[in-house]
Every structure is written in C-alpha cells, then in structure tokens.
C-alpha cells in the first residue's frame, strides 16, 4: 500500500505543478485517513478509490485534478460534523493554494470534492468519473459490501440502532431509486448489476 500511495501522491503533486513540501502534505493526509474513529473512511477506502482511478485515468479530462480530489475527498471526517465534504474541499483549497496550485485548478478540485455529498447527479465527465469511483463500493463483491456495511455501522456506533437503520435505509433507498447508480458507461457496465443485488439484499435498505 505504501509504495502505491507514494506513487499516486507524487503523480498528483507533479500533475498540479505544486511546489512546497510535498512529503509534509502527504503525511498530513495519511495521518487524517488513519484517525482512530474512522472504520470505513480510512486508508483502505482511499487505496480502493485510487486503485480504481489508476485503471481508468485515461478516461479523465484532467486526471491530476480527479486524483487530487480523491485524495482530499474524505480528508476531513468528523463524525459529528454536518459538512465534512465542505470542510475537505476547504482544506484542499487551503493546502493546494499555499503550494502554488493555480486558483482555477483549486476551484475545480473543490467542486469535485463537494459532489461526494451525493445529493446531486454529476454532469461533466470528470465529475461522473470521480463520483462513480466513490460509489464503487456499492458494486463490490458481496463479502466486501458486507464488510463495508459493518464498517459504517462501527463508525457510527454511538447512534442508536433504530435511528441508524432508518437513516441508513433512507440513504440506500435513495440510491436504489436512481435510474442508474453509475454515470459512466465503464462503471455502469462493470458494477451496476452487482450494486443492485447488494442494495436489494441489504437489511438496512429493507428496514422500515
């Protein structure tokens, strides 16, 4: 994992023409994804996203920006914070601006991060690619999907079971209601069918 993440981050830094202390920023992000209260939004999730991106980078219009957005999209993950995506986008803007990245690039990266709220359908190709990667877990193997559901529950272990089932069920049912879970032809063909199966079998989705 370490070599893969090192290589990915180095590619991002060079692709954005960033200056400054690349290694310090890298270690800050690694530290954030290693916070003890995280159970799903961890280095495992980050690596899964970046591994998928590695296989589809050729589909991106601005690959360095998509990869950077993946690195930052869960950089802030406070369990009682109502807008982690907004905080993550702000963190990315602050760090990258201080590292000499052009303001228009920072703005585009922040916009990509905000789309991981999943409250609006992505429109532009890079937006669709990033969101599909973030939602790829829904189409994972049944065993990985079950692990994901356990990790989410553990992450929110402080929430009473009945409240968790209701809120989580609402989220999953909102995905099921979409005409397509995935926006890009690549991920729709690769993951849509399995994602529908996983969601149909989820006890959270079927909770009343």
PDB file of C-alpha atoms in Angstrom:
ATOM      1  CA  UNK A   1       0.000   0.000   0.000  1.00  0.00           C
ATOM      2  CA  UNK A   2       2.710   2.487   0.963  1.00  0.00           C
ATOM      3  CA  UNK A   3       4.520   2.381  -2.379  1.00  0.00           C
ATOM      4  CA  UNK A   4       1.265   2.666  -4.310  1.00  0.00           C
ATOM      5  CA  UNK A   5       0.107   5.675  -2.270  1.00  0.00           C
ATOM      6  CA  UNK A   6       3.525   7.316  -2.542  1.00  0.00           C
ATOM      7  CA  UNK A   7       3.479   6.960  -6.319  1.00  0.00           C
ATOM      8  CA  UNK A   8      -0.077   8.257  -6.595  1.00  0.00           C
ATOM      9  CA  UNK A   9       0.609  11.321  -4.472  1.00  0.00           C
ATOM     10  CA  UNK A  10       3.813  12.103  -6.336  1.00  0.00           C
ATOM     11  CA  UNK A  11       1.870  11.933  -9.608  1.00  0.00           C
ATOM     12  CA  UNK A  12      -0.754  14.333  -8.205  1.00  0.00           C
ATOM     13  CA  UNK A  13       1.832  16.803  -6.955  1.00  0.00           C
ATOM     14  CA  UNK A  14       3.681  16.883 -10.252  1.00  0.00           C
ATOM     15  CA  UNK A  15       0.469  16.913 -12.284  1.00  0.00           C
ATOM     16  CA  UNK A  16      -0.772  20.015 -10.451  1.00  0.00           C
ATOM     17  CA  UNK A  17       2.626  21.744 -10.722  1.00  0.00           C
ATOM     18  CA  UNK A  18       2.572  22.093  -6.947  1.00  0.00           C
ATOM     19  CA  UNK A  19       5.534  23.485  -5.048  1.00  0.00           C
ATOM     20  CA  UNK A  20       6.498  23.368  -1.400  1.00  0.00           C
ATOM     21  CA  UNK A  21       6.728  20.433   0.953  1.00  0.00           C
ATOM     22  CA  UNK A  22       5.132  17.529  -0.924  1.00  0.00           C
ATOM     23  CA  UNK A  23       6.104  14.998   1.758  1.00  0.00           C
ATOM     24  CA  UNK A  24       4.629  17.020   4.630  1.00  0.00           C
ATOM     25  CA  UNK A  25       1.269  17.291   2.878  1.00  0.00           C
ATOM     26  CA  UNK A  26       1.352  13.594   2.053  1.00  0.00           C
ATOM     27  CA  UNK A  27       1.948  12.669   5.690  1.00  0.00           C
ATOM     28  CA  UNK A  28      -0.799  15.017   6.851  1.00  0.00           C
ATOM     29  CA  UNK A  29      -3.291  13.271   4.561  1.00  0.00           C
ATOM     30  CA  UNK A  30      -2.113   9.805   5.581  1.00  0.00           C
ATOM     31  CA  UNK A  31      -2.494  10.830   9.238  1.00  0.00           C
ATOM     32  CA  UNK A  32      -6.015  12.073   8.628  1.00  0.00           C
ATOM     33  CA  UNK A  33      -7.137   8.843   6.945  1.00  0.00           C
ATOM     34  CA  UNK A  34      -5.578   6.927   9.859  1.00  0.00           C
ATOM     35  CA  UNK A  35      -7.632   8.643  12.583  1.00  0.00           C
ATOM     36  CA  UNK A  36      -8.821   6.041  15.095  1.00  0.00           C
ATOM     37  CA  UNK A  37     -12.547   6.811  14.853  1.00  0.00           C
ATOM     38  CA  UNK A  38     -12.596   6.006  11.162  1.00  0.00           C
ATOM     39  CA  UNK A  39     -13.685   2.488  10.252  1.00  0.00           C
ATOM     40  CA  UNK A  40     -14.696   2.811   6.608  1.00  0.00           C
ATOM     41  CA  UNK A  41     -13.360   6.219   5.562  1.00  0.00           C
ATOM     42  CA  UNK A  42      -9.816   5.001   6.039  1.00  0.00           C
ATOM     43  CA  UNK A  43      -6.670   4.304   4.056  1.00  0.00           C
ATOM     44  CA  UNK A  44      -8.429   1.167   2.800  1.00  0.00           C
ATOM     45  CA  UNK A  45     -11.137   3.284   1.155  1.00  0.00           C
ATOM     46  CA  UNK A  46      -8.577   5.756  -0.175  1.00  0.00           C
ATOM     47  CA  UNK A  47      -6.498   2.996  -1.724  1.00  0.00           C
ATOM     48  CA  UNK A  48      -9.555   1.313  -3.232  1.00  0.00           C
ATOM     49  CA  UNK A  49     -10.553   4.608  -4.853  1.00  0.00           C
ATOM     50  CA  UNK A  50      -7.063   5.336  -6.147  1.00  0.00           C
ATOM     51  CA  UNK A  51      -6.642   1.796  -7.450  1.00  0.00           C
ATOM     52  CA  UNK A  52      -9.841   2.146  -9.446  1.00  0.00           C
ATOM     53  CA  UNK A  53      -8.725   5.542 -10.700  1.00  0.00           C
ATOM     54  CA  UNK A  54      -5.417   4.034 -11.792  1.00  0.00           C
ATOM     55  CA  UNK A  55      -7.348   1.709 -14.101  1.00  0.00           C
ATOM     56  CA  UNK A  56      -9.486   4.465 -15.648  1.00  0.00           C
ATOM     57  CA  UNK A  57      -7.202   7.510 -15.572  1.00  0.00           C
ATOM     58  CA  UNK A  58      -7.243   7.538 -19.371  1.00  0.00           C
ATOM     59  CA  UNK A  59     -10.971   8.414 -19.213  1.00  0.00           C
ATOM     60  CA  UNK A  60     -10.348  11.621 -17.256  1.00  0.00           C
ATOM     61  CA  UNK A  61     -10.181  15.020 -18.924  1.00  0.00           C
ATOM     62  CA  UNK A  62      -7.952  16.392 -16.148  1.00  0.00           C
ATOM     63  CA  UNK A  63      -6.590  13.269 -14.440  1.00  0.00           C
ATOM     64  CA  UNK A  64      -4.381  15.057 -11.902  1.00  0.00           C
ATOM     65  CA  UNK A  65      -7.390  17.007 -10.625  1.00  0.00           C
ATOM     66  CA  UNK A  66      -9.577  13.917 -10.301  1.00  0.00           C
ATOM     67  CA  UNK A  67      -6.812  12.052  -8.486  1.00  0.00           C
ATOM     68  CA  UNK A  68      -6.222  15.034  -6.184  1.00  0.00           C
ATOM     69  CA  UNK A  69      -9.940  15.213  -5.402  1.00  0.00           C
ATOM     70  CA  UNK A  70      -9.893  11.544  -4.442  1.00  0.00           C
ATOM     71  CA  UNK A  71      -7.008  12.182  -2.072  1.00  0.00           C
ATOM     72  CA  UNK A  72      -8.833  15.044  -0.379  1.00  0.00           C
ATOM     73  CA  UNK A  73     -12.473  13.943  -0.589  1.00  0.00           C
ATOM     74  CA  UNK A  74     -12.549  12.395   2.903  1.00  0.00           C
ATOM     75  CA  UNK A  75      -9.568  14.250   4.351  1.00  0.00           C
ATOM     76  CA  UNK A  76     -11.886  15.751   6.957  1.00  0.00           C
ATOM     77  CA  UNK A  77     -14.150  13.157   8.529  1.00  0.00           C
ATOM     78  CA  UNK A  78     -15.537  14.208  11.885  1.00  0.00           C
ATOM     79  CA  UNK A  79     -18.431  12.009  12.953  1.00  0.00           C
ATOM     80  CA  UNK A  80     -20.442  14.884  14.404  1.00  0.00           C
ATOM     81  CA  UNK A  81     -19.595  17.303  11.593  1.00  0.00           C
ATOM     82  CA  UNK A  82     -22.549  18.025   9.271  1.00  0.00           C
ATOM     83  CA  UNK A  83     -20.442  19.075   6.286  1.00  0.00           C
ATOM     84  CA  UNK A  84     -17.274  17.019   6.040  1.00  0.00           C
ATOM     85  CA  UNK A  85     -17.246  17.404   2.266  1.00  0.00           C
ATOM     86  CA  UNK A  86     -17.287  21.179   2.557  1.00  0.00           C
ATOM     87  CA  UNK A  87     -14.512  21.077   5.134  1.00  0.00           C
ATOM     88  CA  UNK A  88     -12.490  18.694   2.945  1.00  0.00           C
ATOM     89  CA  UNK A  89     -12.934  20.981  -0.064  1.00  0.00           C
ATOM     90  CA  UNK A  90     -11.775  23.947   2.000  1.00  0.00           C
ATOM     91  CA  UNK A  91      -8.772  22.026   3.264  1.00  0.00           C
ATOM     92  CA  UNK A  92      -7.805  21.079  -0.291  1.00  0.00           C
ATOM     93  CA  UNK A  93      -8.123  24.699  -1.406  1.00  0.00           C
ATOM     94  CA  UNK A  94      -6.052  25.972   1.513  1.00  0.00           C
ATOM     95  CA  UNK A  95      -3.261  23.414   1.132  1.00  0.00           C
ATOM     96  CA  UNK A  96      -3.062  23.469  -2.644  1.00  0.00           C
ATOM     97  CA  UNK A  97      -3.252  27.270  -2.894  1.00  0.00           C
ATOM     98  CA  UNK A  98      -0.395  27.528  -0.397  1.00  0.00           C
ATOM     99  CA  UNK A  99       1.509  25.041  -2.573  1.00  0.00           C
ATOM    100  CA  UNK A 100       1.315  27.258  -5.635  1.00  0.00           C
ATOM    101  CA  UNK A 101      -1.537  25.481  -7.439  1.00  0.00           C
ATOM    102  CA  UNK A 102      -3.485  27.801  -9.724  1.00  0.00           C
ATOM    103  CA  UNK A 103      -6.733  29.133  -8.284  1.00  0.00           C
ATOM    104  CA  UNK A 104      -8.902  27.777 -11.114  1.00  0.00           C
ATOM    105  CA  UNK A 105      -7.468  24.301 -10.541  1.00  0.00           C
ATOM    106  CA  UNK A 106      -8.138  24.559  -6.800  1.00  0.00           C
ATOM    107  CA  UNK A 107     -11.719  25.599  -7.550  1.00  0.00           C
ATOM    108  CA  UNK A 108     -12.313  22.647  -9.846  1.00  0.00           C
ATOM    109  CA  UNK A 109     -10.882  20.216  -7.297  1.00  0.00           C
ATOM    110  CA  UNK A 110     -13.080  21.683  -4.563  1.00  0.00           C
ATOM    111  CA  UNK A 111     -16.150  21.326  -6.798  1.00  0.00           C
ATOM    112  CA  UNK A 112     -15.291  17.666  -7.395  1.00  0.00           C
ATOM    113  CA  UNK A 113     -14.986  17.039  -3.663  1.00  0.00           C
ATOM    114  CA  UNK A 114     -18.347  18.656  -2.954  1.00  0.00           C
ATOM    115  CA  UNK A 115     -20.012  16.218  -5.353  1.00  0.00           C
ATOM    116  CA  UNK A 116     -19.190  13.375  -2.960  1.00  0.00           C
ATOM    117  CA  UNK A 117     -22.102  14.585  -0.857  1.00  0.00           C
ATOM    118  CA  UNK A 118     -24.097  12.580  -3.432  1.00  0.00           C
ATOM    119  CA  UNK A 119     -27.021  14.963  -3.257  1.00  0.00           C
ATOM    120  CA  UNK A 120     -26.828  15.921  -6.933  1.00  0.00           C
ATOM    121  CA  UNK A 121     -26.086  13.953 -10.071  1.00  0.00           C
ATOM    122  CA  UNK A 122     -22.690  14.700 -11.618  1.00  0.00           C
ATOM    123  CA  UNK A 123     -22.749  16.229 -15.090  1.00  0.00           C
ATOM    124  CA  UNK A 124     -19.236  16.736 -16.503  1.00  0.00           C
ATOM    125  CA  UNK A 125     -17.152  13.664 -17.418  1.00  0.00           C
ATOM    126  CA  UNK A 126     -14.595  14.158 -14.631  1.00  0.00           C
ATOM    127  CA  UNK A 127     -17.398  14.673 -12.122  1.00  0.00           C
ATOM    128  CA  UNK A 128     -19.075  11.460 -13.231  1.00  0.00           C
ATOM    129  CA  UNK A 129     -15.818   9.528 -13.050  1.00  0.00           C
ATOM    130  CA  UNK A 130     -14.997  10.699  -9.543  1.00  0.00           C
ATOM    131  CA  UNK A 131     -18.477  10.036  -8.157  1.00  0.00           C
ATOM    132  CA  UNK A 132     -18.601   6.590  -9.764  1.00  0.00           C
ATOM    133  CA  UNK A 133     -15.287   5.721  -8.119  1.00  0.00           C
ATOM    134  CA  UNK A 134     -16.511   6.902  -4.722  1.00  0.00           C
ATOM    135  CA  UNK A 135     -19.685   4.792  -5.120  1.00  0.00           C
ATOM    136  CA  UNK A 136     -17.860   1.740  -6.434  1.00  0.00           C
ATOM    137  CA  UNK A 137     -18.144   0.116  -3.012  1.00  0.00           C
ATOM    138  CA  UNK A 138     -21.864  -0.393  -3.682  1.00  0.00           C
ATOM    139  CA  UNK A 139     -20.927  -2.749  -6.504  1.00  0.00           C
ATOM    140  CA  UNK A 140     -18.191  -4.594  -4.632  1.00  0.00           C
ATOM    141  CA  UNK A 141     -18.219  -8.334  -4.056  1.00  0.00           C
ATOM    142  CA  UNK A 142     -20.881  -9.452  -1.559  1.00  0.00           C
ATOM    143  CA  UNK A 143     -18.224 -10.084   1.101  1.00  0.00           C
ATOM    144  CA  UNK A 144     -16.637  -6.644   0.667  1.00  0.00           C
ATOM    145  CA  UNK A 145     -20.060  -4.976   0.625  1.00  0.00           C
ATOM    146  CA  UNK A 146     -20.969  -6.757   3.875  1.00  0.00           C
ATOM    147  CA  UNK A 147     -17.666  -5.609   5.380  1.00  0.00           C
ATOM    148  CA  UNK A 148     -18.432  -2.056   4.237  1.00  0.00           C
ATOM    149  CA  UNK A 149     -21.809  -2.136   5.958  1.00  0.00           C
ATOM    150  CA  UNK A 150     -20.188  -3.405   9.170  1.00  0.00           C
ATOM    151  CA  UNK A 151     -17.559  -0.679   8.967  1.00  0.00           C
ATOM    152  CA  UNK A 152     -20.169   2.058   8.530  1.00  0.00           C
ATOM    153  CA  UNK A 153     -22.123   0.726  11.498  1.00  0.00           C
ATOM    154  CA  UNK A 154     -18.981   0.627  13.633  1.00  0.00           C
ATOM    155  CA  UNK A 155     -18.076   4.143  12.574  1.00  0.00           C
ATOM    156  CA  UNK A 156     -21.450   5.313  13.844  1.00  0.00           C
ATOM    157  CA  UNK A 157     -21.641   3.007  16.839  1.00  0.00           C
ATOM    158  CA  UNK A 158     -22.793   5.924  19.013  1.00  0.00           C
ATOM    159  CA  UNK A 159     -26.057   6.156  17.022  1.00  0.00           C
ATOM    160  CA  UNK A 160     -28.939   4.031  18.404  1.00  0.00           C
ATOM    161  CA  UNK A 161     -29.739   1.039  16.215  1.00  0.00           C
ATOM    162  CA  UNK A 162     -33.258   2.120  15.275  1.00  0.00           C
ATOM    163  CA  UNK A 163     -32.102   5.595  14.285  1.00  0.00           C
ATOM    164  CA  UNK A 164     -29.155   4.216  12.340  1.00  0.00           C
ATOM    165  CA  UNK A 165     -31.314   1.740  10.420  1.00  0.00           C
ATOM    166  CA  UNK A 166     -33.793   4.465   9.498  1.00  0.00           C
ATOM    167  CA  UNK A 167     -31.182   6.980   8.352  1.00  0.00           C
ATOM    168  CA  UNK A 168     -29.007   4.429   6.601  1.00  0.00           C
ATOM    169  CA  UNK A 169     -32.050   2.904   4.933  1.00  0.00           C
ATOM    170  CA  UNK A 170     -33.043   6.323   3.596  1.00  0.00           C
ATOM    171  CA  UNK A 171     -29.597   6.775   2.045  1.00  0.00           C
ATOM    172  CA  UNK A 172     -29.514   3.355   0.404  1.00  0.00           C
ATOM    173  CA  UNK A 173     -33.062   3.620  -0.886  1.00  0.00           C
ATOM    174  CA  UNK A 174     -32.207   6.968  -2.466  1.00  0.00           C
ATOM    175  CA  UNK A 175     -29.531   5.191  -4.498  1.00  0.00           C
ATOM    176  CA  UNK A 176     -31.895   2.374  -5.465  1.00  0.00           C
ATOM    177  CA  UNK A 177     -34.423   4.925  -6.736  1.00  0.00           C
ATOM    178  CA  UNK A 178     -31.990   6.302  -9.307  1.00  0.00           C
ATOM    179  CA  UNK A 179     -32.395   5.233 -12.921  1.00  0.00           C
ATOM    180  CA  UNK A 180     -28.672   4.417 -12.888  1.00  0.00           C
ATOM    181  CA  UNK A 181     -26.311   4.153  -9.940  1.00  0.00           C
ATOM    182  CA  UNK A 182     -23.310   4.879 -12.143  1.00  0.00           C
ATOM    183  CA  UNK A 183     -22.979   7.702 -14.651  1.00  0.00           C
ATOM    184  CA  UNK A 184     -20.128   6.448 -16.823  1.00  0.00           C
ATOM    185  CA  UNK A 185     -20.588   3.573 -19.280  1.00  0.00           C
ATOM    186  CA  UNK A 186     -17.465   1.946 -17.853  1.00  0.00           C
ATOM    187  CA  UNK A 187     -18.677   1.656 -14.263  1.00  0.00           C
ATOM    188  CA  UNK A 188     -22.279   1.069 -15.253  1.00  0.00           C
ATOM    189  CA  UNK A 189     -21.215  -2.000 -17.180  1.00  0.00           C
ATOM    190  CA  UNK A 190     -18.761  -3.113 -14.521  1.00  0.00           C
ATOM    191  CA  UNK A 191     -20.681  -2.552 -11.286  1.00  0.00           C
ATOM    192  CA  UNK A 192     -24.352  -1.634 -11.808  1.00  0.00           C
ATOM    193  CA  UNK A 193     -25.764  -5.157 -11.694  1.00  0.00           C
ATOM    194  CA  UNK A 194     -23.831  -6.209  -8.582  1.00  0.00           C
ATOM    195  CA  UNK A 195     -24.650  -2.927  -6.852  1.00  0.00           C
ATOM    196  CA  UNK A 196     -28.367  -3.513  -7.415  1.00  0.00           C
ATOM    197  CA  UNK A 197     -28.024  -7.001  -5.956  1.00  0.00           C
ATOM    198  CA  UNK A 198     -26.080  -5.748  -2.943  1.00  0.00           C
ATOM    199  CA  UNK A 199     -28.564  -2.997  -2.218  1.00  0.00           C
ATOM    200  CA  UNK A 200     -31.549  -5.309  -2.650  1.00  0.00           C
ATOM    201  CA  UNK A 201     -30.039  -7.712  -0.108  1.00  0.00           C
ATOM    202  CA  UNK A 202     -29.060  -5.056   2.417  1.00  0.00           C
ATOM    203  CA  UNK A 203     -31.066  -5.283   5.632  1.00  0.00           C
ATOM    204  CA  UNK A 204     -30.574  -1.523   6.073  1.00  0.00           C
ATOM    205  CA  UNK A 205     -32.193  -0.775   2.720  1.00  0.00           C
ATOM    206  CA  UNK A 206     -35.097  -3.064   3.576  1.00  0.00           C
ATOM    207  CA  UNK A 207     -35.594  -1.627   7.038  1.00  0.00           C
ATOM    208  CA  UNK A 208     -38.911   0.098   7.576  1.00  0.00           C
TER     209      UNK A 208
END
